[in-house]
Amino acid sequence: MTKIIVVGGGAGGLELATKLGRTLGRKKRAQITLVDRKASHLWKPLLHEVATGSLDEGVDALSYRAHAKNHYFDFQMGSLNDIDRERKVIALSEFKDDHGELLMPSRELEYDILVMALGSTSNDFNTPGVRDNCIFLDSPEQAHRFRTEMNNQFLKLHAKNGQGTVDIAIVGAGATGVELSAELHNAVKELRTYGFGDLDSSKLNVNLIEAGERILPALPPRISSAAHSELTKLGVNVRTNTMVTQADADGLTTKDGDKIPAQIMVWAAGIKAPDFMKDIGGLETNRINQLVVKNTLQTTYDDNIFAIGDLAQCTQADGSFVPPRAQAAHQMASCAFSNIIAKLNGRDLKDYIYKDKGSLVSLSRFSTVGSLMGNLTKGSMMVEGRIARIVYISLYRMHQMALHGLIKTSLMMLVGRINRVLRPNLKLH
């Protein structure tokens, strides 16, 4: 039986493993295995909401093991250590608990087809002090850390009868930085209803720092301008053309020598693939450790190894690279699925062509702005407000549909509505 391993349970990897399980695994045509070092999945674009407490990850997180059982694939918990292409095996590191006790020994898994979907991590560009003093909002654990530190700062302020401010600096004004800035002001607004009556937006000092000339540099200028305007209205201090050169315990230093004081610092300025991916298994990687792939999403040196999502450097027809977005991971998962089926059946594989469906940025409950169907309208269809918010939420529903199907997703939406009545608007613990 053909053995297919998917390493990485992010948006693309989990969708692909689910599709393969439903088709090949269910009919015993292949043995599908998903490998991830975590026990559960949470859609990465939601992390800024987890960080501020506006989303309870305990409700939205999905157990890999339970999902695997329901969709005819196997789940192995572990961290990738190496790839042996000659023997066609991957090596997983030993797994220990927080006390250092061994839970799972190091082991090897055989594959016929391997799909790498490990996603990305934050890129600190070797800026001094960043790794020691900043939070990287790229995992639920980091989101928890941010929420704990934020709540502690608000408690300290409350104990001082509201004297002073909570200073938060966010480096990088891409989607994560912009959405987190807005979500923080929503958190303050909600906290006022939970016994923090002395809190208001004037007590929250958020600096959003961008090295480029405008925020949301990957989006059209007028969307960037609209988001900039909305953030300024909320009270966010947006600082463009500002490069951070050092992070210390009490704040950030810029290239111009200015000091930006902050009790909490978030680094969201760029991405890279995990460091251990550099030249792994003798495969071709780029300067940010991504696997270089052909248009079929197969790696350049090995047709039996595919790469999708943020981990893949995939070149488009115009010479640019496919951007690291959730919609790209979703599309790549679908293309990789079709190509794996074609490969097993001896048919020609198809090239992956990125289709830009547009981009949306949520400014919490205050506004949503973006463009839809970017390739079709050349980015000319700008949407904002309630319509944009509905479309933004629908992107997450599409991800749920790919994992659970229509009926179960509909039930989840119903449960979400009920929880809005039963649960607090903000996770306070």
Coordinates of C-alpha atoms in Angstrom, one line a residue:
M1 CA 0.0 0.0 0.0
T2 CA 1.3 3.5 -0.9
K3 CA 2.5 5.4 2.1
I4 CA 1.8 9.2 2.0
I5 CA 3.1 11.4 4.8
V6 CA 2.1 15.0 5.3
V7 CA 4.4 16.9 7.7
G8 CA 2.7 19.9 9.3
G9 CA -0.9 20.3 10.3
G10 CA -1.5 24.0 9.4
A11 CA -4.2 25.2 7.1
G12 CA -2.8 23.5 3.9
G13 CA -1.4 20.4 5.5
L14 CA -4.5 19.5 7.5
E15 CA -6.8 20.1 4.5
L16 CA -4.6 17.9 2.3
A17 CA -4.4 15.1 4.8
T18 CA -8.2 15.3 5.2
K19 CA -8.9 15.1 1.5
L20 CA -6.4 12.2 1.0
G21 CA -8.0 10.4 4.0
R22 CA -11.5 10.7 2.6
T23 CA -10.5 9.5 -0.8
L24 CA -7.5 7.1 -0.6
G25 CA -7.5 6.2 3.1
R26 CA -11.2 5.4 3.2
K27 CA -10.9 3.0 0.3
K28 CA -7.6 1.5 1.7
R29 CA -5.8 2.7 -1.5
A30 CA -3.1 4.4 0.5
Q31 CA -1.9 4.8 4.1
I32 CA -2.1 8.5 5.0
T33 CA -0.2 9.9 8.0
L34 CA -0.2 13.4 9.3
V35 CA 2.8 14.5 11.5
D36 CA 2.7 17.5 13.8
R37 CA 4.5 18.5 17.0
K38 CA 1.3 19.9 18.5
A39 CA -1.9 18.0 19.5
S40 CA -4.3 20.4 18.1
H41 CA -4.9 22.8 15.1
L42 CA -6.0 26.4 15.2
W43 CA -6.4 28.5 12.1
K44 CA -3.3 30.8 12.2
P45 CA -5.2 34.0 11.1
L46 CA -7.2 33.8 14.3
L47 CA -4.1 34.1 16.6
H48 CA -4.5 37.8 17.1
E49 CA -8.0 37.2 18.5
V50 CA -6.7 34.5 20.8
A51 CA -4.0 36.9 22.0
T52 CA -6.5 39.5 23.1
G53 CA -9.0 37.0 24.5
S54 CA -11.8 37.8 22.0
L55 CA -11.5 34.1 20.8
D56 CA -11.5 31.1 23.1
E57 CA -9.1 28.7 21.4
G58 CA -10.5 25.9 23.6
V59 CA -13.7 26.1 21.6
D60 CA -12.2 26.6 18.1
A61 CA -9.1 24.3 18.3
L62 CA -9.3 21.0 16.6
S63 CA -7.8 17.7 17.9
Y64 CA -5.6 16.1 15.3
R65 CA -6.1 12.6 16.7
A66 CA -9.9 12.9 16.8
H67 CA -10.0 14.4 13.3
A68 CA -7.7 11.7 12.0
K69 CA -10.0 9.0 13.3
N70 CA -13.0 10.6 11.6
H71 CA -11.3 11.1 8.3
Y72 CA -9.4 7.8 7.7
F73 CA -5.8 8.9 8.3
D74 CA -3.2 8.3 11.0
F75 CA -1.8 11.0 13.3
Q76 CA 1.8 10.9 14.6
M77 CA 2.8 13.5 17.2
G78 CA 6.5 14.5 16.8
S79 CA 9.0 17.0 15.4
L80 CA 10.8 16.4 12.1
N81 CA 14.5 15.9 12.5
D82 CA 15.7 14.8 9.0
I83 CA 14.7 13.4 5.7
D84 CA 16.6 10.4 4.2
R85 CA 15.7 10.5 0.6
E86 CA 17.6 7.3 -0.4
R87 CA 15.8 5.2 2.2
K88 CA 12.6 7.2 1.8
V89 CA 12.2 7.7 5.6
I90 CA 11.7 10.8 7.8
A91 CA 13.3 10.9 11.2
L92 CA 11.2 12.3 14.2
S93 CA 12.9 13.6 17.3
E94 CA 12.2 12.2 20.7
F95 CA 9.3 13.9 22.5
K96 CA 9.5 15.0 26.1
D97 CA 7.0 16.6 28.5
D98 CA 7.6 19.9 30.5
H99 CA 9.4 17.9 33.2
G100 CA 11.9 16.4 30.7
E101 CA 10.4 12.9 30.9
L102 CA 10.3 10.9 27.6
L103 CA 6.9 10.6 26.1
M104 CA 7.8 9.3 22.6
P105 CA 11.2 7.9 21.5
S106 CA 12.9 9.1 18.3
R107 CA 11.6 7.1 15.4
E108 CA 11.5 6.7 11.6
L109 CA 8.5 6.7 9.3
E110 CA 8.6 5.3 5.7
Y111 CA 7.0 7.2 2.8
D112 CA 6.4 6.8 -0.9
I113 CA 5.2 10.4 -1.2
L114 CA 6.1 13.1 1.2
V115 CA 4.4 16.5 1.5
M116 CA 6.1 19.2 3.5
A117 CA 3.6 21.7 5.0
L118 CA 5.4 23.0 8.1
G119 CA 4.4 26.7 7.5
S120 CA 6.6 29.6 8.7
T121 CA 7.9 31.3 11.8
S122 CA 8.6 34.9 12.5
N123 CA 11.8 36.4 11.1
D124 CA 13.7 38.7 13.5
F125 CA 16.4 39.4 10.8
N126 CA 18.9 38.9 13.6
T127 CA 17.9 42.2 15.2
P128 CA 19.7 42.4 18.7
G129 CA 17.4 41.6 21.7
V130 CA 14.3 40.7 19.7
R131 CA 14.4 37.0 20.5
D132 CA 14.8 37.7 24.2
N133 CA 12.3 40.5 24.6
C134 CA 9.6 40.2 22.0
I135 CA 6.6 37.9 21.5
F136 CA 6.3 36.2 18.1
L137 CA 2.7 35.8 17.4
D138 CA 3.0 32.6 15.4
S139 CA 1.6 29.9 17.7
P140 CA -1.2 29.5 20.3
E141 CA 1.5 29.3 23.1
Q142 CA 2.8 32.8 22.1
A143 CA -0.8 34.1 21.9
H144 CA -1.4 32.8 25.5
R145 CA 1.8 34.5 26.6
F146 CA 0.7 37.8 25.1
R147 CA -2.8 37.5 26.7
T148 CA -1.3 36.8 30.1
E149 CA 1.1 39.7 30.0
M150 CA -1.6 42.0 28.7
N151 CA -4.0 41.1 31.5
N152 CA -1.3 41.5 34.1
Q153 CA -0.5 45.0 32.8
F154 CA -4.2 45.9 32.9
L155 CA -4.4 44.6 36.5
K156 CA -1.4 46.6 37.6
L157 CA -3.0 49.7 36.0
H158 CA -6.3 49.0 37.7
A159 CA -4.5 48.6 41.1
K160 CA -3.1 52.1 40.5
N161 CA -6.6 53.5 40.0
G162 CA -6.0 54.0 36.3
Q163 CA -2.8 56.1 36.8
G164 CA -0.5 55.6 33.9
T165 CA -0.7 53.7 30.6
V166 CA -0.3 50.2 29.2
D167 CA 2.4 50.6 26.4
I168 CA 2.4 48.0 23.7
A169 CA 4.7 48.1 20.6
I170 CA 4.0 46.0 17.5
V171 CA 6.7 45.8 14.9
G172 CA 5.5 45.0 11.4
A173 CA 2.3 46.5 9.9
G174 CA 1.3 43.5 7.8
A175 CA -2.1 41.8 8.4
T176 CA -1.1 40.4 11.8
G177 CA 0.2 43.7 13.2
V178 CA -2.7 45.8 11.9
E179 CA -5.4 43.3 13.1
L180 CA -3.8 43.0 16.6
S181 CA -3.6 46.8 17.0
A182 CA -7.4 47.1 16.4
E183 CA -8.2 44.0 18.5
L184 CA -6.4 45.6 21.5
H185 CA -8.7 48.5 21.5
N186 CA -11.7 46.2 21.3
A187 CA -10.3 44.3 24.4
V188 CA -10.1 47.5 26.4
K189 CA -13.7 48.3 25.4
E190 CA -14.8 44.9 26.6
L191 CA -12.8 45.0 29.8
R192 CA -14.6 48.1 30.9
T193 CA -17.8 45.9 31.2
Y194 CA -16.0 43.4 33.4
G195 CA -15.0 45.5 36.4
F196 CA -12.3 47.6 34.8
G197 CA -14.4 50.8 34.7
D198 CA -11.3 53.0 35.0
L199 CA -9.9 51.7 31.6
D200 CA -10.5 53.4 28.3
S201 CA -8.6 53.8 25.1
S202 CA -6.6 56.7 26.5
K203 CA -5.0 54.2 28.9
L204 CA -3.8 52.1 26.0
N205 CA -0.8 53.3 24.1
V206 CA -0.3 51.2 21.0
N207 CA 2.7 51.9 18.6
L208 CA 2.4 50.1 15.3
I209 CA 5.9 50.3 13.7
E210 CA 6.6 49.7 10.0
A211 CA 9.9 50.0 8.2
G212 CA 8.3 50.7 4.9
E213 CA 6.5 53.8 3.7
R214 CA 3.0 52.4 4.4
I215 CA 1.2 49.8 6.4
L216 CA -0.2 46.6 4.7
P217 CA 2.5 46.9 2.0
A218 CA 1.3 43.7 0.2
L219 CA -2.2 45.3 -0.4
P220 CA -3.2 48.1 -2.8
P221 CA -2.3 51.7 -1.5
R222 CA -6.0 52.8 -1.1
I223 CA -6.7 49.8 1.2
S224 CA -3.6 50.6 3.1
S225 CA -4.7 54.2 3.4
A226 CA -8.2 53.2 4.6
A227 CA -6.8 50.9 7.3
H228 CA -4.3 53.6 8.3
S229 CA -7.2 56.1 8.7
E230 CA -9.3 53.7 10.8
L231 CA -6.4 52.8 13.1
T232 CA -5.6 56.5 13.7
K233 CA -9.3 57.1 14.6
L234 CA -9.0 54.3 17.2
G235 CA -5.9 55.9 18.7
V236 CA -3.2 53.7 17.4
N237 CA 0.1 55.5 16.8
V238 CA 1.1 54.4 13.3
R239 CA 4.8 54.9 12.7
T240 CA 5.9 54.2 9.1
N241 CA 9.5 54.6 7.7
T242 CA 10.7 53.5 11.1
M243 CA 13.3 50.7 11.4
V244 CA 13.8 49.0 14.7
T245 CA 17.5 48.2 15.4
Q246 CA 17.3 46.8 18.9
A247 CA 14.9 45.5 21.5
D248 CA 15.4 45.9 25.3
A249 CA 13.4 44.9 28.3
D250 CA 11.9 48.4 28.5
G251 CA 11.3 49.1 24.8
L252 CA 12.6 49.4 21.2
T253 CA 15.3 51.5 19.7
T254 CA 14.9 52.8 16.1
K255 CA 17.5 53.5 13.4
D256 CA 17.2 57.2 14.2
G257 CA 18.1 56.6 17.8
D258 CA 14.6 57.2 19.2
K259 CA 13.4 55.0 22.1
I260 CA 9.9 53.7 22.0
P261 CA 8.9 52.6 25.5
A262 CA 6.9 49.4 25.8
Q263 CA 5.9 46.9 28.5
I264 CA 4.9 44.4 25.9
M265 CA 6.5 44.0 22.4
V266 CA 5.3 41.9 19.5
W267 CA 7.5 41.1 16.5
A268 CA 5.5 40.5 13.3
A269 CA 7.8 42.0 10.8
G270 CA 8.5 39.0 8.5
I271 CA 8.5 35.3 8.0
K272 CA 10.9 32.5 7.3
A273 CA 10.8 28.7 7.3
P274 CA 12.1 26.9 10.4
D275 CA 15.9 27.1 10.6
F276 CA 16.3 23.3 10.6
M277 CA 14.8 23.2 7.1
K278 CA 18.0 24.7 5.6
D279 CA 19.2 22.1 3.0
I280 CA 17.3 19.4 4.8
G281 CA 17.7 16.0 3.0
G282 CA 19.9 17.7 0.4
L283 CA 16.8 19.5 -1.0
E284 CA 17.1 23.0 -2.5
T285 CA 16.2 25.8 -0.1
N286 CA 16.3 29.6 -0.4
R287 CA 17.7 32.3 2.0
I288 CA 14.7 32.1 4.3
N289 CA 14.9 28.2 4.4
Q290 CA 11.8 27.7 2.1
L291 CA 11.9 24.6 -0.1
V292 CA 12.1 25.5 -3.8
V293 CA 9.4 23.8 -5.8
K294 CA 8.6 23.4 -9.5
N295 CA 5.2 24.5 -10.8
T296 CA 3.7 21.1 -9.9
L297 CA 4.6 21.8 -6.3
Q298 CA 7.2 19.0 -6.4
T299 CA 10.6 19.9 -4.9
T300 CA 13.3 20.7 -7.5
Y301 CA 15.5 17.7 -6.6
D302 CA 12.9 15.1 -5.7
D303 CA 9.6 14.4 -7.5
N304 CA 8.4 12.3 -4.6
I305 CA 8.5 15.2 -2.2
F306 CA 6.0 18.1 -2.4
A307 CA 5.9 21.4 -0.5
I308 CA 2.9 23.6 0.0
G309 CA 2.0 26.8 1.9
D310 CA 4.5 29.2 3.5
L311 CA 7.2 26.5 3.4
A312 CA 7.2 26.5 -0.5
Q313 CA 9.0 29.0 -2.7
C314 CA 6.8 28.8 -5.8
T315 CA 7.5 31.1 -8.8
Q316 CA 4.6 32.7 -10.7
A317 CA 4.5 33.3 -14.4
D318 CA 5.5 37.0 -13.9
G319 CA 8.6 35.9 -11.9
S320 CA 7.2 36.9 -8.5
F321 CA 6.7 34.4 -5.7
V322 CA 3.4 33.1 -4.4
P323 CA 2.7 35.2 -1.3
P324 CA 2.5 33.5 2.1
R325 CA -1.3 33.7 2.6
A326 CA -3.9 31.4 3.9
Q327 CA -5.7 31.4 0.5
A328 CA -2.4 30.3 -1.2
A329 CA -2.1 27.4 1.3
H330 CA -5.7 26.4 0.6
Q331 CA -5.2 26.5 -3.2
M332 CA -1.9 24.6 -3.0
A333 CA -3.5 21.8 -0.9
S334 CA -6.1 21.3 -3.6
C335 CA -3.4 21.3 -6.4
A336 CA -1.1 18.9 -4.4
F337 CA -4.1 16.6 -3.8
S338 CA -4.9 16.5 -7.6
N339 CA -1.3 15.9 -8.5
I340 CA -0.8 13.1 -5.9
I341 CA -3.8 11.3 -7.3
A342 CA -2.5 11.9 -10.9
K343 CA 1.0 10.6 -9.9
L344 CA -0.5 7.4 -8.4
N345 CA -2.5 6.8 -11.5
G346 CA 0.3 7.5 -13.9
R347 CA -1.2 10.7 -15.3
D348 CA 0.4 14.1 -16.1
L349 CA 0.7 16.5 -13.2
K350 CA -0.8 20.0 -13.5
D351 CA 1.0 23.3 -12.8
Y352 CA -0.2 25.3 -9.8
I353 CA -1.4 28.8 -10.7
Y354 CA -2.1 31.2 -7.8
K355 CA -5.5 32.9 -8.0
D356 CA -5.6 36.1 -6.0
K357 CA -9.1 36.2 -4.5
G358 CA -8.4 39.5 -2.9
S359 CA -7.3 40.4 0.6
L360 CA -9.3 41.5 3.7
V361 CA -8.0 42.9 6.9
S362 CA -10.2 42.9 10.0
L363 CA -10.0 45.9 12.3
S364 CA -11.9 43.9 15.0
R365 CA -15.5 45.0 15.5
F366 CA -14.7 48.5 14.3
S367 CA -14.3 47.9 10.6
T368 CA -13.1 45.5 7.9
V369 CA -11.4 46.7 4.7
G370 CA -10.0 44.9 1.6
S371 CA -10.2 44.1 -2.0
L372 CA -12.0 41.1 -3.6
M373 CA -11.2 39.0 -6.6
G374 CA -7.8 40.8 -7.1
N375 CA -6.9 39.1 -10.4
L376 CA -10.3 39.7 -12.0
T377 CA -10.7 43.3 -11.1
K378 CA -7.1 44.3 -10.9
G379 CA -7.8 45.1 -7.2
S380 CA -10.4 47.7 -8.1
M381 CA -13.3 46.2 -6.1
M382 CA -12.7 47.7 -2.7
V383 CA -15.0 46.6 0.1
E384 CA -15.3 47.8 3.7
G385 CA -17.7 47.7 6.7
R386 CA -20.3 45.0 7.3
I387 CA -20.0 43.4 3.8
A388 CA -16.3 43.1 4.2
R389 CA -16.7 41.6 7.7
I390 CA -19.1 39.0 6.4
V391 CA -16.7 38.0 3.6
Y392 CA -13.7 38.0 6.1
I393 CA -15.6 35.5 8.4
S394 CA -16.6 33.4 5.4
L395 CA -12.9 32.7 4.7
Y396 CA -12.7 30.8 8.0
R397 CA -15.9 29.1 7.2
M398 CA -14.4 27.9 3.9
H399 CA -11.5 26.4 5.9
Q400 CA -14.0 24.6 8.2
M401 CA -15.9 23.4 5.2
A402 CA -12.8 21.8 3.7
L403 CA -12.2 20.0 7.0
H404 CA -15.7 19.1 8.2
G405 CA -18.1 19.4 5.4
L406 CA -21.3 21.5 5.2
I407 CA -23.5 19.9 7.9
K408 CA -20.8 19.9 10.6
T409 CA -19.7 23.5 9.7
S410 CA -23.3 24.7 9.9
L411 CA -23.7 23.1 13.4
M412 CA -20.4 24.9 14.4
M413 CA -21.8 28.2 13.3
L414 CA -25.0 27.5 15.4
V415 CA -22.9 26.7 18.4
G416 CA -20.9 29.9 17.9
R417 CA -24.1 31.9 18.0
I418 CA -25.2 30.2 21.2
N419 CA -21.8 30.8 22.8
R420 CA -22.1 34.5 22.1
V421 CA -25.1 34.4 24.6
L422 CA -23.6 31.9 27.1
R423 CA -20.0 33.0 27.2
P424 CA -18.3 36.3 28.0
N425 CA -17.2 38.4 25.0
L426 CA -13.7 38.2 26.3
K427 CA -11.7 35.3 27.6
L428 CA -10.6 36.5 31.1
H429 CA -8.5 33.5 32.2

